[in-house]
CSV table of C-alpha atoms and ligand atoms in Angstrom, one decimal:
chain,number,residue,atom,x,y,z
A,1,MET,CA,-21.7,-35.8,9.2
A,2,SER,CA,-22.8,-32.3,10.1
A,3,PRO,CA,-22.7,-29.7,7.2
A,4,PRO,CA,-19.7,-27.4,7.2
A,5,TRP,CA,-20.0,-24.0,8.9
A,6,ARG,CA,-21.2,-21.4,6.4
A,7,GLY,CA,-20.3,-18.1,8.0
A,8,VAL,CA,-22.5,-16.0,10.2
A,9,ILE,CA,-24.8,-14.6,7.5
A,10,GLU,CA,-26.0,-18.0,6.3
A,11,GLU,CA,-26.0,-19.6,9.8
A,12,TYR,CA,-28.1,-16.7,11.3
A,13,ARG,CA,-29.7,-15.2,8.2
A,14,ASP,CA,-33.2,-14.8,9.8
A,15,TRP,CA,-31.6,-12.7,12.6
A,16,LEU,CA,-29.7,-10.3,10.3
A,17,PRO,CA,-30.6,-7.3,8.1
A,18,VAL,CA,-29.9,-9.1,4.8
A,19,THR,CA,-32.2,-10.0,1.9
A,20,ALA,CA,-32.2,-12.9,-0.6
A,21,THR,CA,-30.4,-10.6,-3.0
A,22,THR,CA,-27.7,-9.3,-0.7
A,23,PRO,CA,-24.3,-10.6,-2.0
A,24,VAL,CA,-22.8,-12.7,0.8
A,25,ILE,CA,-19.1,-11.7,1.3
A,26,THR,CA,-17.9,-14.3,3.8
A,27,LEU,CA,-14.7,-16.0,4.9
A,28,GLY,CA,-16.5,-18.5,7.0
A,29,GLU,CA,-16.3,-16.4,10.1
A,30,GLY,CA,-18.0,-17.4,13.4
A,31,GLY,CA,-18.5,-20.9,14.8
A,32,THR,CA,-15.5,-20.2,17.1
A,33,PRO,CA,-14.5,-22.5,20.0
A,34,LEU,CA,-16.1,-22.2,23.4
A,35,VAL,CA,-13.4,-23.8,25.6
A,36,HIS,CA,-13.9,-24.7,29.3
A,37,SER,CA,-11.1,-23.3,31.5
A,38,ASP,CA,-10.3,-25.6,34.4
A,39,TRP,CA,-7.8,-23.4,36.2
A,40,LEU,CA,-10.0,-20.2,35.9
A,41,SER,CA,-13.0,-22.2,37.1
A,42,ARG,CA,-11.1,-23.4,40.1
A,43,ARG,CA,-9.6,-19.9,40.8
A,44,VAL,CA,-12.9,-18.0,40.6
A,45,GLY,CA,-15.2,-20.7,42.0
A,46,ALA,CA,-17.5,-20.7,39.0
A,47,GLU,CA,-17.8,-22.5,35.7
A,48,VAL,CA,-15.7,-20.5,33.2
A,49,TRP,CA,-15.9,-20.8,29.4
A,50,LEU,CA,-13.6,-19.0,26.9
A,51,LYS,CA,-15.1,-17.7,23.6
A,52,VAL,CA,-12.0,-17.9,21.5
A,53,GLU,CA,-12.6,-15.2,18.8
A,54,GLY,CA,-9.0,-15.4,17.6
A,55,GLY,CA,-10.3,-18.4,15.7
A,56,ASN,CA,-12.0,-16.1,13.2
A,57,PRO,CA,-10.5,-15.8,9.7
A,58,THR,CA,-8.5,-12.6,10.3
A,59,GLY,CA,-7.9,-13.5,13.9
A,60,SER,CA,-10.5,-11.3,15.7
A,61,PHE,CA,-14.2,-10.9,16.4
A,62,LYS,CA,-14.4,-8.1,13.9
A,63,ASP,CA,-15.0,-10.5,11.1
A,64,ARG,CA,-18.6,-11.2,12.4
A,65,GLY,CA,-19.5,-7.6,11.9
A,66,MET,CA,-17.5,-7.0,8.8
A,67,THR,CA,-19.2,-9.8,6.8
A,68,VAL,CA,-22.5,-8.0,7.3
A,69,ALA,CA,-21.2,-4.4,6.9
A,70,ILE,CA,-19.2,-5.2,3.7
A,71,SER,CA,-22.0,-7.4,2.1
A,72,VAL,CA,-24.6,-4.6,2.6
A,73,ALA,CA,-22.2,-1.9,1.4
A,74,LEU,CA,-21.6,-3.9,-1.8
A,75,ALA,CA,-25.4,-4.3,-2.2
A,76,GLN,CA,-25.8,-0.6,-1.9
A,77,GLY,CA,-23.3,0.1,-4.6
A,78,ALA,CA,-20.3,1.2,-2.6
A,79,ASP,CA,-16.9,1.2,-4.2
A,80,ALA,CA,-14.7,2.3,-1.3
A,81,CYS,CA,-14.9,1.7,2.5
A,82,VAL,CA,-13.1,3.5,5.4
A,83,CYS,CA,-12.4,2.8,9.0
A,84,ALA,CA,-10.5,4.2,12.0
A,85,SER,CA,-8.7,1.4,13.8
A,86,THR,CA,-6.4,0.3,16.6
A,87,GLY,CA,-5.6,-2.6,14.2
A,88,ASN,CA,-8.1,-5.4,14.1
A,89,THR,CA,-11.0,-3.5,12.4
A,90,SER,CA,-8.5,-2.6,9.7
A,91,ALA,CA,-7.2,-6.2,9.3
A,92,SER,CA,-10.8,-7.4,9.0
A,93,MET,CA,-12.2,-4.6,6.8
A,94,THR,CA,-9.3,-4.9,4.3
A,95,ALA,CA,-9.8,-8.7,4.0
A,96,TYR,CA,-13.5,-8.5,3.3
A,97,ALA,CA,-13.0,-5.5,1.1
A,98,ALA,CA,-10.5,-7.5,-1.0
A,99,ARG,CA,-13.1,-10.2,-1.5
A,100,ALA,CA,-15.8,-7.7,-2.3
A,101,GLY,CA,-13.6,-5.7,-4.7
A,102,LEU,CA,-14.0,-2.5,-2.6
A,103,ARG,CA,-11.2,-0.1,-2.1
A,104,PRO,CA,-10.2,0.0,1.6
A,105,ILE,CA,-8.9,3.1,3.3
A,106,VAL,CA,-7.6,2.8,6.8
A,107,LEU,CA,-6.8,5.5,9.4
A,108,VAL,CA,-4.6,4.4,12.3
A,109,PRO,CA,-2.8,6.2,15.2
A,110,GLN,CA,0.8,6.5,14.1
A,111,GLY,CA,3.2,4.0,15.6
A,112,LYS,CA,0.5,2.4,17.9
A,113,ILE,CA,-0.6,-0.6,15.8
A,114,ALA,CA,0.7,-4.1,16.4
A,115,ALA,CA,2.9,-5.3,13.5
A,116,GLY,CA,0.8,-8.3,12.6
A,117,LYS,CA,-2.3,-6.1,12.1
A,118,LEU,CA,-0.4,-3.6,10.0
A,119,ALA,CA,0.9,-6.5,7.9
A,120,GLN,CA,-2.7,-7.8,7.4
A,121,ALA,CA,-4.0,-4.4,6.2
A,122,THR,CA,-0.9,-4.0,4.0
A,123,VAL,CA,-1.1,-7.4,2.3
A,124,HIS,CA,-4.8,-7.0,1.7
A,125,GLY,CA,-4.1,-3.9,-0.3
A,126,ALA,CA,-5.3,-1.1,1.9
A,127,HIS,CA,-4.5,2.6,1.6
A,128,ILE,CA,-3.1,3.1,5.1
A,129,LEU,CA,-3.0,6.6,6.6
A,130,GLN,CA,-1.0,6.9,9.8
A,131,VAL,CA,-2.5,9.8,11.7
A,132,ARG,CA,-0.6,11.9,14.2
A,133,GLY,CA,-3.1,11.4,16.9
A,134,THR,CA,-5.2,8.8,18.8
A,135,PHE,CA,-7.8,6.3,17.6
A,136,ASP,CA,-10.4,8.8,18.7
A,137,ASP,CA,-8.9,11.4,16.3
A,138,CYS,CA,-8.8,8.9,13.5
A,139,LEU,CA,-12.5,8.1,14.0
A,140,VAL,CA,-13.4,11.8,13.7
A,141,ILE,CA,-11.7,12.0,10.3
A,142,ALA,CA,-13.2,8.7,9.1
A,143,ARG,CA,-16.7,9.9,10.0
A,144,GLU,CA,-16.0,13.2,8.2
A,145,LEU,CA,-14.7,11.4,5.1
A,146,SER,CA,-17.8,9.3,4.9
A,147,VAL,CA,-20.0,12.3,5.1
A,148,ARG,CA,-18.2,14.4,2.5
A,149,TYR,CA,-16.9,11.7,0.1
A,150,PRO,CA,-18.3,8.6,-1.6
A,151,VAL,CA,-16.9,6.1,0.9
A,152,THR,CA,-18.8,3.8,3.4
A,153,LEU,CA,-17.8,4.0,7.1
A,154,VAL,CA,-17.6,0.5,8.6
A,155,ASN,CA,-16.6,1.3,12.2
A,156,SER,CA,-19.0,-0.1,14.8
A,157,VAL,CA,-20.9,3.2,14.7
A,158,ASN,CA,-22.3,1.5,11.6
A,159,PRO,CA,-25.1,-0.5,13.2
A,160,LEU,CA,-24.6,-3.4,10.7
A,161,ARG,CA,-21.4,-4.2,12.5
A,162,LEU,CA,-23.1,-4.8,15.8
A,163,GLN,CA,-25.8,-6.9,14.0
A,164,GLY,CA,-23.1,-9.2,12.8
A,165,GLN,CA,-21.2,-9.3,16.1
A,166,LYS,CA,-24.3,-10.2,18.1
A,167,THR,CA,-24.1,-13.7,16.6
A,168,ALA,CA,-21.3,-14.5,19.1
A,169,ALA,CA,-24.0,-14.4,21.8
A,170,PHE,CA,-26.2,-16.7,19.8
A,171,GLU,CA,-23.4,-19.2,19.5
A,172,VAL,CA,-22.8,-19.1,23.3
A,173,VAL,CA,-26.5,-19.9,23.9
A,174,ASP,CA,-26.5,-22.5,21.1
A,175,VAL,CA,-23.6,-24.3,22.8
A,176,LEU,CA,-24.5,-23.9,26.5
A,177,GLY,CA,-28.2,-24.3,26.0
A,178,ASP,CA,-29.0,-21.0,27.8
A,179,GLY,CA,-27.5,-17.6,28.6
A,180,PRO,CA,-24.7,-17.7,31.2
A,181,ASP,CA,-24.9,-15.8,34.5
A,182,LEU,CA,-22.1,-13.5,33.6
A,183,HIS,CA,-20.4,-12.4,30.4
A,184,VAL,CA,-17.0,-10.6,30.6
A,185,LEU,CA,-15.2,-8.9,27.8
A,186,PRO,CA,-12.7,-6.1,27.0
A,187,VAL,CA,-14.1,-2.7,26.1
A,188,GLY,CA,-12.5,-0.2,23.8
A,189,ASN,CA,-14.8,1.7,21.5
A,190,ALA,CA,-17.6,-0.1,23.3
A,191,GLY,CA,-19.4,-1.7,20.4
A,192,ASN,CA,-18.9,-5.4,21.2
A,193,ILE,CA,-20.4,-5.3,24.6
A,194,CYS,CA,-23.6,-3.7,23.1
A,195,ALA,CA,-23.6,-6.4,20.3
A,196,TYR,CA,-23.5,-9.2,22.8
A,197,TRP,CA,-26.2,-7.7,24.9
A,198,GLN,CA,-28.4,-7.2,21.8
A,199,GLY,CA,-27.8,-10.9,20.8
A,200,TYR,CA,-28.7,-12.2,24.3
A,201,GLN,CA,-31.8,-10.1,24.4
A,202,GLU,CA,-33.0,-11.2,21.0
A,203,TYR,CA,-32.5,-14.8,21.8
A,204,ALA,CA,-34.3,-14.4,25.1
A,205,ALA,CA,-37.2,-12.5,23.4
A,206,ALA,CA,-37.5,-15.4,20.9
A,207,GLY,CA,-37.6,-18.0,23.7
A,208,ARG,CA,-34.2,-19.5,22.9
A,209,ALA,CA,-32.7,-18.4,26.2
A,210,SER,CA,-34.4,-18.1,29.6
A,211,ARG,CA,-31.5,-16.2,31.3
A,212,LEU,CA,-29.8,-13.0,30.5
A,213,PRO,CA,-26.2,-12.5,31.7
A,214,SER,CA,-24.8,-9.5,33.6
A,215,MET,CA,-22.5,-7.8,31.2
A,216,TRP,CA,-19.1,-6.9,32.6
A,217,GLY,CA,-16.8,-4.7,30.5
A,218,ILE,CA,-13.1,-4.4,31.3
A,219,GLN,CA,-10.8,-1.5,30.2
A,220,ALA,CA,-7.1,-0.8,30.8
A,221,ASP,CA,-6.3,1.6,33.6
A,222,GLY,CA,-4.6,4.1,31.3
A,223,ALA,CA,-7.6,4.1,28.9
A,224,ALA,CA,-10.6,3.8,31.2
A,225,PRO,CA,-13.1,6.6,30.3
A,226,PHE,CA,-16.0,4.6,31.7
A,227,VAL,CA,-14.3,4.2,35.0
A,228,VAL,CA,-13.2,7.9,35.4
A,229,GLY,CA,-16.6,9.0,34.0
A,230,ARG,CA,-15.3,11.2,31.2
A,231,PRO,CA,-13.2,10.9,28.0
A,232,VAL,CA,-9.5,10.4,28.4
A,233,ALA,CA,-7.5,12.8,26.2
A,234,ALA,CA,-4.3,10.8,26.0
A,235,PRO,CA,-5.1,7.1,26.5
A,236,GLU,CA,-2.1,4.8,27.1
A,237,THR,CA,-1.9,1.0,27.6
A,238,VAL,CA,0.2,-1.9,26.4
A,239,ALA,CA,-3.1,-3.3,25.1
A,240,THR,CA,-3.1,-1.1,22.0
A,241,ALA,CA,-6.3,-2.6,20.7
A,242,ILE,CA,-8.3,-0.9,23.5
A,243,ARG,CA,-6.2,2.3,23.6
A,244,ILE,CA,-9.3,4.4,23.3
A,245,GLY,CA,-10.3,7.5,25.3
A,246,ASN,CA,-13.7,8.5,23.9
A,247,PRO,CA,-15.8,5.4,23.0
A,248,ALA,CA,-18.3,6.0,20.3
A,249,SER,CA,-20.9,3.6,21.8
A,250,TRP,CA,-20.7,5.2,25.2
A,251,SER,CA,-24.3,5.6,26.1
A,252,LEU,CA,-25.4,2.3,24.4
A,253,ALA,CA,-22.7,0.4,26.5
A,254,ALA,CA,-23.8,2.2,29.7
A,255,ASP,CA,-27.4,1.1,29.0
A,256,ALA,CA,-26.2,-2.5,28.4
A,257,CYS,CA,-24.5,-2.5,31.8
A,258,ASP,CA,-27.4,-0.9,33.6
A,259,GLU,CA,-30.1,-3.1,32.0
A,260,SER,CA,-28.1,-6.3,32.6
A,261,GLY,CA,-27.0,-5.5,36.1
A,262,GLY,CA,-23.4,-5.3,35.0
A,263,ARG,CA,-20.6,-2.7,35.1
A,264,ILE,CA,-17.4,-1.6,33.5
A,265,GLY,CA,-14.1,-1.8,35.5
A,266,ALA,CA,-10.4,-1.5,34.7
A,267,VAL,CA,-7.2,-3.5,35.2
A,268,SER,CA,-3.5,-2.6,35.1
A,269,ASP,CA,-1.2,-3.4,32.2
A,270,GLU,CA,0.6,-5.8,34.6
A,271,GLN,CA,-2.6,-7.7,35.3
A,272,ILE,CA,-3.3,-7.9,31.6
A,273,LEU,CA,0.1,-9.3,30.7
A,274,ARG,CA,-0.1,-11.8,33.6
A,275,ALA,CA,-3.5,-13.0,32.4
A,276,GLN,CA,-2.1,-13.3,28.9
A,277,ARG,CA,0.7,-15.5,30.1
A,278,ASP,CA,-1.6,-17.6,32.3
A,279,LEU,CA,-4.0,-18.2,29.5
A,280,ALA,CA,-1.2,-19.3,27.2
A,281,ALA,CA,0.6,-21.5,29.8
A,282,ARG,CA,-2.5,-23.0,31.4
A,283,ASP,CA,-5.2,-23.1,28.8
A,284,GLY,CA,-3.0,-23.3,25.6
A,285,VAL,CA,-4.8,-20.2,24.3
A,286,PHE,CA,-2.6,-17.4,23.0
A,287,VAL,CA,-4.4,-14.0,22.9
A,288,GLU,CA,-3.3,-10.5,22.3
A,289,PRO,CA,-2.9,-8.2,25.4
A,290,ALA,CA,-6.3,-6.5,25.0
A,291,SER,CA,-8.0,-9.9,24.8
A,292,ALA,CA,-6.6,-10.9,28.2
A,293,ALA,CA,-8.2,-7.9,29.9
A,294,GLY,CA,-11.5,-9.7,30.4
A,295,VAL,CA,-9.7,-12.6,32.2
A,296,ALA,CA,-7.7,-10.1,34.3
A,297,GLY,CA,-10.9,-8.3,35.3
A,298,LEU,CA,-12.6,-11.6,36.2
A,299,LEU,CA,-9.6,-12.6,38.4
A,300,SER,CA,-9.5,-9.3,40.2
A,301,ALA,CA,-13.3,-9.5,40.8
A,302,ALA,CA,-12.9,-13.0,42.2
A,303,GLU,CA,-10.3,-11.7,44.6
A,304,ARG,CA,-12.9,-9.2,45.9
A,305,ARG,CA,-15.4,-12.2,46.0
A,306,GLU,CA,-17.7,-10.5,43.5
A,307,VAL,CA,-18.1,-13.5,41.1
A,308,PRO,CA,-21.3,-15.5,41.6
A,309,VAL,CA,-20.2,-18.7,43.3
A,310,GLY,CA,-20.9,-21.8,41.1
A,311,GLY,CA,-22.3,-19.6,38.3
A,312,GLN,CA,-21.7,-19.9,34.6
A,313,VAL,CA,-19.3,-17.3,33.3
A,314,VAL,CA,-18.3,-16.7,29.6
A,315,VAL,CA,-15.2,-14.6,28.8
A,316,THR,CA,-14.7,-13.4,25.3
A,317,LEU,CA,-11.0,-13.6,24.1
A,318,THR,CA,-11.3,-11.1,21.3
A,319,GLY,CA,-8.1,-11.5,19.2
A,320,HIS,CA,-5.2,-13.8,18.4
A,321,GLY,CA,-1.8,-13.5,20.2
A,322,LEU,CA,0.1,-13.8,16.9
A,323,LYS,CA,-1.0,-10.3,16.0
A,324,ASP,CA,1.3,-8.8,18.5
A,325,THR,CA,4.3,-11.0,19.3
A,326,ALA,CA,6.6,-8.0,20.1
A,327,THR,CA,4.8,-7.2,23.3
A,328,VAL,CA,4.8,-10.7,24.6
A,329,MET,CA,8.4,-11.4,23.8
A,330,ALA,CA,9.5,-8.1,25.5
A,331,GLY,CA,8.4,-9.9,28.7
A,332,PHE,CA,10.9,-12.7,28.3
A,333,ASP,CA,14.6,-12.5,28.8
A,334,SER,CA,15.7,-14.4,25.7
A,335,VAL,CA,14.1,-16.2,22.8
A,336,ILE,CA,16.5,-19.1,22.7
A,337,ASP,CA,17.2,-20.6,26.1
A,338,THR,CA,19.9,-23.1,25.3
A,339,VAL,CA,22.1,-23.8,22.3
A,340,VAL,CA,23.3,-27.4,21.8
A,341,ASP,CA,25.3,-29.4,19.3
A,342,VAL,CA,23.8,-32.1,17.2
A,343,GLU,CA,24.0,-34.7,19.9
A,344,VAL,CA,21.2,-36.5,21.7
A,345,HIS,CA,22.8,-36.8,25.2
A,346,ALA,CA,23.7,-33.1,25.2
A,347,ALA,CA,20.1,-32.3,24.1
A,348,ALA,CA,18.7,-34.5,26.9
A,349,ALA,CA,20.9,-33.0,29.5
A,350,ALA,CA,20.1,-29.5,28.4
A,351,ALA,CA,16.4,-30.3,28.4
A,352,GLY,CA,16.6,-31.8,31.9
A,353,LEU,CA,15.8,-35.3,30.9
A,354,SER,CA,17.4,-38.2,32.7
B,401,LIG,N1,-10.3,-6.6,21.9
B,401,LIG,C1,-9.7,-6.4,20.7
B,401,LIG,C2,-8.6,-7.4,20.3
B,401,LIG,C3,-10.0,-5.3,19.9
B,401,LIG,O1,-9.4,-5.1,18.7
B,401,LIG,C4,-11.0,-4.4,20.3
B,401,LIG,C5,-11.3,-3.2,19.4
B,401,LIG,C6,-11.6,-4.6,21.5
B,401,LIG,C7,-11.3,-5.7,22.3
B,401,LIG,C8,-12.7,-3.7,22.0
B,401,LIG,O2,-13.9,-3.9,21.3
B,401,LIG,O3,-14.1,-1.5,20.5
B,401,LIG,O4,-16.1,-3.1,20.5
B,401,LIG,O5,-15.2,-2.2,22.7
B,401,LIG,N2,-10.7,-2.9,18.4
B,401,LIG,C9,-11.1,-1.8,17.5
B,401,LIG,C10,-10.2,-1.8,16.3
B,401,LIG,C11,-11.2,-0.5,18.1
B,401,LIG,O6,-10.0,-0.8,15.6
B,401,LIG,O7,-9.7,-2.9,15.9
B,401,LIG,P1,-14.9,-2.6,21.2
């Protein structure tokens, strides 16, 4: 029997900025499934794998970075932490802060956070401030609070976050045996794409991988600063997690794309919602809208014949679908299709069985 998964700090301790005395605040994050997608592989003419990050303890990839950021914050004597968030960072930060005994303060754009994520921050005991503004406005305030007050900023501008998140790239290589040809993922504040690139590079430098993937980032059309080439003042998309107009890790992400021979593109809300449904109906994987952006981007690239034929492709599915059920249900006419009496033949007839 193999030993149980111990969370990313213990699994990858030698690769992370922790010491023997750092208290390890973990929920057993990481070790998420890498699932082969038959229909996507057929559709794009390559071998497509899905890194299902909704399998993390709070339902998104943020937990990888948060275990490191909160553990180090505790070691440094913090007693409060703060983040700006489109929802998942706050869900993760508040869970890890609860374990560490830190006081979590969350800044979110008013009315733009999926209900599941707000419920998470609430139940974990956060002080939630709804800001009349965008995520980008929230981040300005969060940075300012951390400069002027005794509170630790744990957004991905904190390099410890990217350190933790890079472990997802390690896991991909550990499972596939080498780096893929292409790695596709959604981009919002642009931290995660940098984290993966860092992880792939570190593994390659240590001889654990012989190949480095091209990094493809995907944004939503209404929130695509990389594509338009300048910040977007009023970002808008159904994929609220990536409703960001002025990414903090802009230049680092641009470097990751340049160095890897990759790029950042955008897809429409319709393409995102279509990909979300297809993933659920064909692969059995329910993701939130933002998380489907990578798949939508891969599919549209395949239509333009830009995907390397026969290559190995990994797509990160960043967060769980249960975080935002309202958006997905809005796309269906009714929740209950057919009401029947307590009667087997009526049920069979209604279900189309004969
Ligand atoms: N997918 C999901 C589900 C996210 O929550 C985020 C970011 C991203 C993709 C984009 O990752 O910012 O590293 O480029 N969510 C942040 C938050 C902004 O506050 O939860 P990124």
